CSV table of C-alpha atoms in Angstrom, one decimal:
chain,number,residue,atom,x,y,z
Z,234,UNK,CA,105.2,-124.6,144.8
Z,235,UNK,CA,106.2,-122.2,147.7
Z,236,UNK,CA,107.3,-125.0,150.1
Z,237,UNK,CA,109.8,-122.8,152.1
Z,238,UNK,CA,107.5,-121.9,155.0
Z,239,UNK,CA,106.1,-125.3,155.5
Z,240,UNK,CA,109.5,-127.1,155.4
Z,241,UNK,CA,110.3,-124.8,158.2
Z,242,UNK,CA,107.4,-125.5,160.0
Z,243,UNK,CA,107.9,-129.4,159.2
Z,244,UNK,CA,111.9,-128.9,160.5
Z,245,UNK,CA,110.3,-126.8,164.2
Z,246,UNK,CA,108.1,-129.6,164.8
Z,247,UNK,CA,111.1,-132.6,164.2
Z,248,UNK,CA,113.0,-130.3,166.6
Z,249,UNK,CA,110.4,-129.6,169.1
Z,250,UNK,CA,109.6,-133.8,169.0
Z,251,UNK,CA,113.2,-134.2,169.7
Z,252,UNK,CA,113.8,-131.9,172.7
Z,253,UNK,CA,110.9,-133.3,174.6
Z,254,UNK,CA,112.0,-136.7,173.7
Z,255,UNK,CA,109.1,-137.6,171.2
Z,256,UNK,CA,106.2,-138.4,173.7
Z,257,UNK,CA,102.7,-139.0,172.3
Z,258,UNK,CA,101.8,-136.0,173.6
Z,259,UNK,CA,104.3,-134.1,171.5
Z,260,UNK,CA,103.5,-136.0,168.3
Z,261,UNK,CA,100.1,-135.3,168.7
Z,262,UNK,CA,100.2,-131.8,169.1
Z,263,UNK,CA,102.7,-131.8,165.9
Z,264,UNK,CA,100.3,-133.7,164.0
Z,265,UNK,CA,97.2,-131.2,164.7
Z,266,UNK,CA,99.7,-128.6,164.0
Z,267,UNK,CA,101.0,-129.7,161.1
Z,268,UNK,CA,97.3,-130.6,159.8
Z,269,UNK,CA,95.9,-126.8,160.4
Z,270,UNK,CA,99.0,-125.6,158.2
Z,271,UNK,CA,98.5,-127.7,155.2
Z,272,UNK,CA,94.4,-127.1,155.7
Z,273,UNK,CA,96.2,-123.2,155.9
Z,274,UNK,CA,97.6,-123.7,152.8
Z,275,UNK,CA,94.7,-125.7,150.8
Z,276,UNK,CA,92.2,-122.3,151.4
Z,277,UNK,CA,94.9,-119.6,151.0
Z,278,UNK,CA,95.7,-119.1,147.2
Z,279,UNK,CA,98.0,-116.6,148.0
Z,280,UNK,CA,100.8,-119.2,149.9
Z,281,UNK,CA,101.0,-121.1,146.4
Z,282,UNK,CA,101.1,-124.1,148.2
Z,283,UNK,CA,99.8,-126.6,146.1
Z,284,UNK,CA,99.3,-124.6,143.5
Z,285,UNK,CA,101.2,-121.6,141.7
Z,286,UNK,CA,98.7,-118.8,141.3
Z,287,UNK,CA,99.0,-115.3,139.9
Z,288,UNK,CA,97.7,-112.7,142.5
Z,289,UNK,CA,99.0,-109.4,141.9
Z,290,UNK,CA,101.0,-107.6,139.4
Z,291,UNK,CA,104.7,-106.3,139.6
Z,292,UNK,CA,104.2,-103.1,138.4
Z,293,UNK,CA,104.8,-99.6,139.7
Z,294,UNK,CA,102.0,-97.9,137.7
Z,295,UNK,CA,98.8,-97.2,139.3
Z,296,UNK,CA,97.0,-99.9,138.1
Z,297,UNK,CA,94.6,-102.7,139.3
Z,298,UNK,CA,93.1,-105.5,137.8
Z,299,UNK,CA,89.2,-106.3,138.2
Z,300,UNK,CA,88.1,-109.8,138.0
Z,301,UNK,CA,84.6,-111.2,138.6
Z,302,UNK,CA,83.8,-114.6,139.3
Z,303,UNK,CA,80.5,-117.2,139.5
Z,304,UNK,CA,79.0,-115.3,136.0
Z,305,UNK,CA,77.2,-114.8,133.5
Z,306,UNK,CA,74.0,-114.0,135.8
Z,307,UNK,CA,71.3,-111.6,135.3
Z,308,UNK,CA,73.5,-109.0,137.0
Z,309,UNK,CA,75.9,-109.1,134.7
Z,310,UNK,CA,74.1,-106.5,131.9
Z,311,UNK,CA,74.4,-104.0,135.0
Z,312,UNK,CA,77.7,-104.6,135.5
Z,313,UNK,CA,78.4,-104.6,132.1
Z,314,UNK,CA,76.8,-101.2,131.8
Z,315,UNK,CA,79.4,-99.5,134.3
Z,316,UNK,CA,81.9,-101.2,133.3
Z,317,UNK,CA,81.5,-99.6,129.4
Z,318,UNK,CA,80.7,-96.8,131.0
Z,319,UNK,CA,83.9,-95.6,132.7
Z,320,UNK,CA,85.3,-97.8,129.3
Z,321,UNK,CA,87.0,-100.3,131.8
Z,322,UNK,CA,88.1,-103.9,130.8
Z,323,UNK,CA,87.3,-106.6,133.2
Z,324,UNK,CA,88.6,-110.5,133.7
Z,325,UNK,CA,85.4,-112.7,134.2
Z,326,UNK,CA,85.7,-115.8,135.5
Z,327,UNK,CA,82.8,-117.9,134.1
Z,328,UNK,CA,81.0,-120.9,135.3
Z,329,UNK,CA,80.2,-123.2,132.4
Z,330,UNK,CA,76.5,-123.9,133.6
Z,331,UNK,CA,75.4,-119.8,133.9
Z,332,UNK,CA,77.1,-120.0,130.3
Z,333,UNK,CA,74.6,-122.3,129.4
Z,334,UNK,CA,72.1,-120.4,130.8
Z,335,UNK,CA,72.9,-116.9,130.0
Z,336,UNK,CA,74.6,-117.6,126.6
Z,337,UNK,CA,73.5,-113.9,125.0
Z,338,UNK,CA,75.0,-112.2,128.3
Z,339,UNK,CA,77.9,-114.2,128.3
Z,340,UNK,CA,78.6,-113.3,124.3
Z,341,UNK,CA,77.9,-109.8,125.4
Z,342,UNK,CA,81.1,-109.9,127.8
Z,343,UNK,CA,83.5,-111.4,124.8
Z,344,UNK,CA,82.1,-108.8,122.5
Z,345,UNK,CA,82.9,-105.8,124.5
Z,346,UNK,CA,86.3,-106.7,125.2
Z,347,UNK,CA,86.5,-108.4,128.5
Z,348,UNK,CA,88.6,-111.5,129.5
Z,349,UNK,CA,87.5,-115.0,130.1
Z,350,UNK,CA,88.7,-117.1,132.1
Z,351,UNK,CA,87.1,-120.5,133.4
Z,352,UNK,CA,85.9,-121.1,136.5
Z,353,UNK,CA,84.7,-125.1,136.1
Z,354,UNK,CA,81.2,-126.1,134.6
Z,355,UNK,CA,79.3,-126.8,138.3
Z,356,UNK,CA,81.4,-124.5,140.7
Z,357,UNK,CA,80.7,-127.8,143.3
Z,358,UNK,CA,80.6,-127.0,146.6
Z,359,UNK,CA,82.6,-130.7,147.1
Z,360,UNK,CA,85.6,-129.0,145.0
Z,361,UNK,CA,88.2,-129.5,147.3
Z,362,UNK,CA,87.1,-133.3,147.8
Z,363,UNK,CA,87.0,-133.9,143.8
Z,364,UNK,CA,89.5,-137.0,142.6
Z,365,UNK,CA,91.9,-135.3,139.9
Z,366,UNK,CA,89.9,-136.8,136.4
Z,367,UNK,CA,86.8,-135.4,138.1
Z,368,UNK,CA,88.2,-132.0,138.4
Z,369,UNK,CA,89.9,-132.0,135.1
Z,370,UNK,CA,86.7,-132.9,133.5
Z,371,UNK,CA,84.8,-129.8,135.2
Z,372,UNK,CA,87.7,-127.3,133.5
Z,373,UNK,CA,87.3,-129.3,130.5
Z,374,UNK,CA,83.5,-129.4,129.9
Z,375,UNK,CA,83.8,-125.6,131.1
Z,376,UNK,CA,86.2,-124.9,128.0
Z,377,UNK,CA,83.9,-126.9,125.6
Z,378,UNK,CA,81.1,-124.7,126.4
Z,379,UNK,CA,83.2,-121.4,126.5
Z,380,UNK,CA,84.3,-122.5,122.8
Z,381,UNK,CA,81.0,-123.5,122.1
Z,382,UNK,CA,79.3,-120.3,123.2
Z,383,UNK,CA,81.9,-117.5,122.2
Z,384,UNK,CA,84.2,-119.6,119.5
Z,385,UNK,CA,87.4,-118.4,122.2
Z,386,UNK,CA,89.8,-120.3,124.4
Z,387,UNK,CA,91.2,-119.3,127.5
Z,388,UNK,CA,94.4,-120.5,129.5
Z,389,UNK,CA,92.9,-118.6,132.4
Z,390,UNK,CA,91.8,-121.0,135.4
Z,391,UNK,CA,90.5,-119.5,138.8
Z,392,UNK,CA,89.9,-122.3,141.5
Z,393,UNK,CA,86.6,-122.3,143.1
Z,394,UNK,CA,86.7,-120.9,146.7
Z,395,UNK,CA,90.3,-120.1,145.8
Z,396,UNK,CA,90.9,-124.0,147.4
Z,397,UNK,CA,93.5,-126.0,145.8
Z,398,UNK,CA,95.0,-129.3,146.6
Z,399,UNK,CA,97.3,-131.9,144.7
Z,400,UNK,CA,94.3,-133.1,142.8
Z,401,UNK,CA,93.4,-129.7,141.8
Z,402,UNK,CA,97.3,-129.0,141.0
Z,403,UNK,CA,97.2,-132.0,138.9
Z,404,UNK,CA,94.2,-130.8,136.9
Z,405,UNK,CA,95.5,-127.5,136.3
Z,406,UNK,CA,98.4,-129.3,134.6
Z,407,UNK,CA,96.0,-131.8,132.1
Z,408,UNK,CA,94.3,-128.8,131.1
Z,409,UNK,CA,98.0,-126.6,130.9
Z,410,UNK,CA,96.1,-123.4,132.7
Z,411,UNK,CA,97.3,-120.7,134.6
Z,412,UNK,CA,95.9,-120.3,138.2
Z,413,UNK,CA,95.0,-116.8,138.6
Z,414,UNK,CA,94.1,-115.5,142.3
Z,415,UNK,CA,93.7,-111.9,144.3
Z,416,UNK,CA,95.5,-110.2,146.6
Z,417,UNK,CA,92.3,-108.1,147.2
Z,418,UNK,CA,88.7,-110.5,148.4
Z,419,UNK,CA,86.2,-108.3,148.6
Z,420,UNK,CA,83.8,-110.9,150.5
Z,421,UNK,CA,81.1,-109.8,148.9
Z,422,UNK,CA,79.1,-113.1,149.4
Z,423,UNK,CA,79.8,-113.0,152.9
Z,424,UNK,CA,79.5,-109.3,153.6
Z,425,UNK,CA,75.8,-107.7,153.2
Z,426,UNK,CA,76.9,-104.0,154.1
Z,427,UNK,CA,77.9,-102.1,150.9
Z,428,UNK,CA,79.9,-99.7,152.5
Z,429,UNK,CA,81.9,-102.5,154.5
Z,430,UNK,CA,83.0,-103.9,151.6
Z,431,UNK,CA,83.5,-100.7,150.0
Z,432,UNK,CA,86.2,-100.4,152.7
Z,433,UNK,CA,87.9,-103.6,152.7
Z,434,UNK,CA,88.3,-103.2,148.7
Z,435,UNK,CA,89.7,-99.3,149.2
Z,436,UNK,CA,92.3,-99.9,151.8
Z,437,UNK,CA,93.6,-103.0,150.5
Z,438,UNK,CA,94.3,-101.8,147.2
Z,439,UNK,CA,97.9,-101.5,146.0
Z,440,UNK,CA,100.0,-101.3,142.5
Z,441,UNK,CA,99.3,-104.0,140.9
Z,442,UNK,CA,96.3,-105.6,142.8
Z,443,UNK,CA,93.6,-108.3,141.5
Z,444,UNK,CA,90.2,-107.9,143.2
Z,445,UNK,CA,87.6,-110.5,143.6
Z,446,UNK,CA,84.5,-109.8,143.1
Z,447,UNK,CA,81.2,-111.3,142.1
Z,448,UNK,CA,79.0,-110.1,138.9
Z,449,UNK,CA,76.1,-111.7,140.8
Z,450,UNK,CA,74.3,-109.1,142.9
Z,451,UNK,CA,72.9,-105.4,143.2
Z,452,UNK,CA,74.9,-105.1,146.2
Z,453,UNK,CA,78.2,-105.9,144.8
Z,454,UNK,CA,76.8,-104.0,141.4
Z,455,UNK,CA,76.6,-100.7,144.3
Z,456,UNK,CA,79.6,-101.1,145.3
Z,457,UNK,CA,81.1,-101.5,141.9
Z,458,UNK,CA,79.8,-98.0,141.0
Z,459,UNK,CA,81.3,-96.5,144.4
Z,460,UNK,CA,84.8,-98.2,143.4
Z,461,UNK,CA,85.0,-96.7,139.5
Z,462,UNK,CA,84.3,-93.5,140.8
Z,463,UNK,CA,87.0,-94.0,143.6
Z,464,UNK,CA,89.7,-95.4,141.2
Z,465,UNK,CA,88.9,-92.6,138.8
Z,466,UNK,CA,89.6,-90.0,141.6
Z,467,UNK,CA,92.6,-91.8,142.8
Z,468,UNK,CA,93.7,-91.9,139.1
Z,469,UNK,CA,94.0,-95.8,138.8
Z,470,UNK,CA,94.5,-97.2,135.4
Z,471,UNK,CA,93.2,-100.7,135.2
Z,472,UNK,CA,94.4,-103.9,133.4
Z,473,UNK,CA,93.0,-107.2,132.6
Z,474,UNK,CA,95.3,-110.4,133.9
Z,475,UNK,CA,96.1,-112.0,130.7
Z,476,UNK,CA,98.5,-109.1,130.4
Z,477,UNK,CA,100.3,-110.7,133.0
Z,478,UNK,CA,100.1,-114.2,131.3
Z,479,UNK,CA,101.0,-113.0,128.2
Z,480,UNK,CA,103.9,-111.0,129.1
Z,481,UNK,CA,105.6,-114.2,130.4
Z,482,UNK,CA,105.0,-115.9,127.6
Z,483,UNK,CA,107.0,-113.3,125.7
């Protein structure tokens, strides 16, 4: 875990409680401070906090990754479409239940050479408050069905909401997966204006970025055929993230 930051932020507030002599005041201040970073650190999978995640790609090729999460949905054919199209390889990060419900789409994704990766069976909305055998079981039952559904496994793990916490650390470790993250959210749940998020996917790109993004609505399926024309323009390659996984495994 990236500690470094937070053990100097932990070290400033044992100073700043000794120079003004450790009033309640002062501890109470460090307390609330303290608090907002490790909250800071629970929502932002970049920091690796509590959790190591992969979120970018040291390379100096032109090349991003392009990962979709909360699938298989009805959407998914379309995006599956452009996608084969432009003859582009995606990661998608699958909820066990929308396998259940969408098990021909989601075979569809295996057969034409995407990724998998799991994205727990419910996607709860009480994730981050989950005891540690409750969240292993969600990755667990997730990979059951993923087997189940397209006879594959997957190491591949991306925390829902991108929140981790020790509990979530320890069930990443039962279930020996790889935390994968971005460097690039799109926001595309949160952001209704295509050409918004068209921006804040363009100008954030670098070498080696992951993107976020959802297979699970026209607007992001707009935006998806904006960006494949833009990375073909800009002559991006594109990569899928168990390349990463696998290369350190070598």
């Amino acid at each position: 875990m990236k500690h470094y930051p937070f053990i100097l932020f932990y070290l400033f507030c044992n100073v700043f409680i000794y120079a003004f002599q450790g009033s309640f005041w002062v501890y109470l201040f460090c307390f609330f401070a303290f608090s907002a970073v490790v909250v800071w650190g629970a929502f932002a999978i970049e920091l690796g906090y509590f959790v190591n995640s992969i979120t970018h790609k040291r390379t100096k090729t032109k090349e991003i990754a392009l990962t979709f999460d909360d699938g298989p949905t009805e959407f998914t054919p379309l995006f599956l479409d452009q996608l084969k199209e432009h003859q582009i390889k995606a990661t998608f990060f699958c909820i066990g239940k929308q396998i259940e419900k969408y098990p021909e789409i989601f075979q569809r994704i295996i057969a034409e050479g995407h990724i998998i990766g799991n994205h727990t069976f419910s996607h709860s909305n009480s994730t981050g408050f989950l005891s540690a055998s409750k969240m292993t079981e969600e990755i667990e039952k997730c990979d059951t069905i993923i087997q189940k559904t397209g006879n594959i496994k997957t190491d591949l793990y991306r925390p829902p909401f991108g929140v981790t916490n020790p509990n979530i650390a320890r069930a990443i470790k039962n279930t020996h997966k790889q935390s994968i993250g971005w460097n690039v959210r799109s926001l595309d749940t949160i952001i209704d204006d295509e050409k918004r998020i068209y921006k804040r996917i363009t100008t954030g790109l670098k070498k080696g970025s992951i993107v976020l993004l959802h297979d699970t609505s026209q607007k992001t399926y707009n935006v998806l055929a904006d960006l494949l024309v833009f990375l073909k323009d800009q002559k991006y390659s594109t990569f899928t993230v168990d390349s990463i996984t696998n290369s350190k495994k070598k």
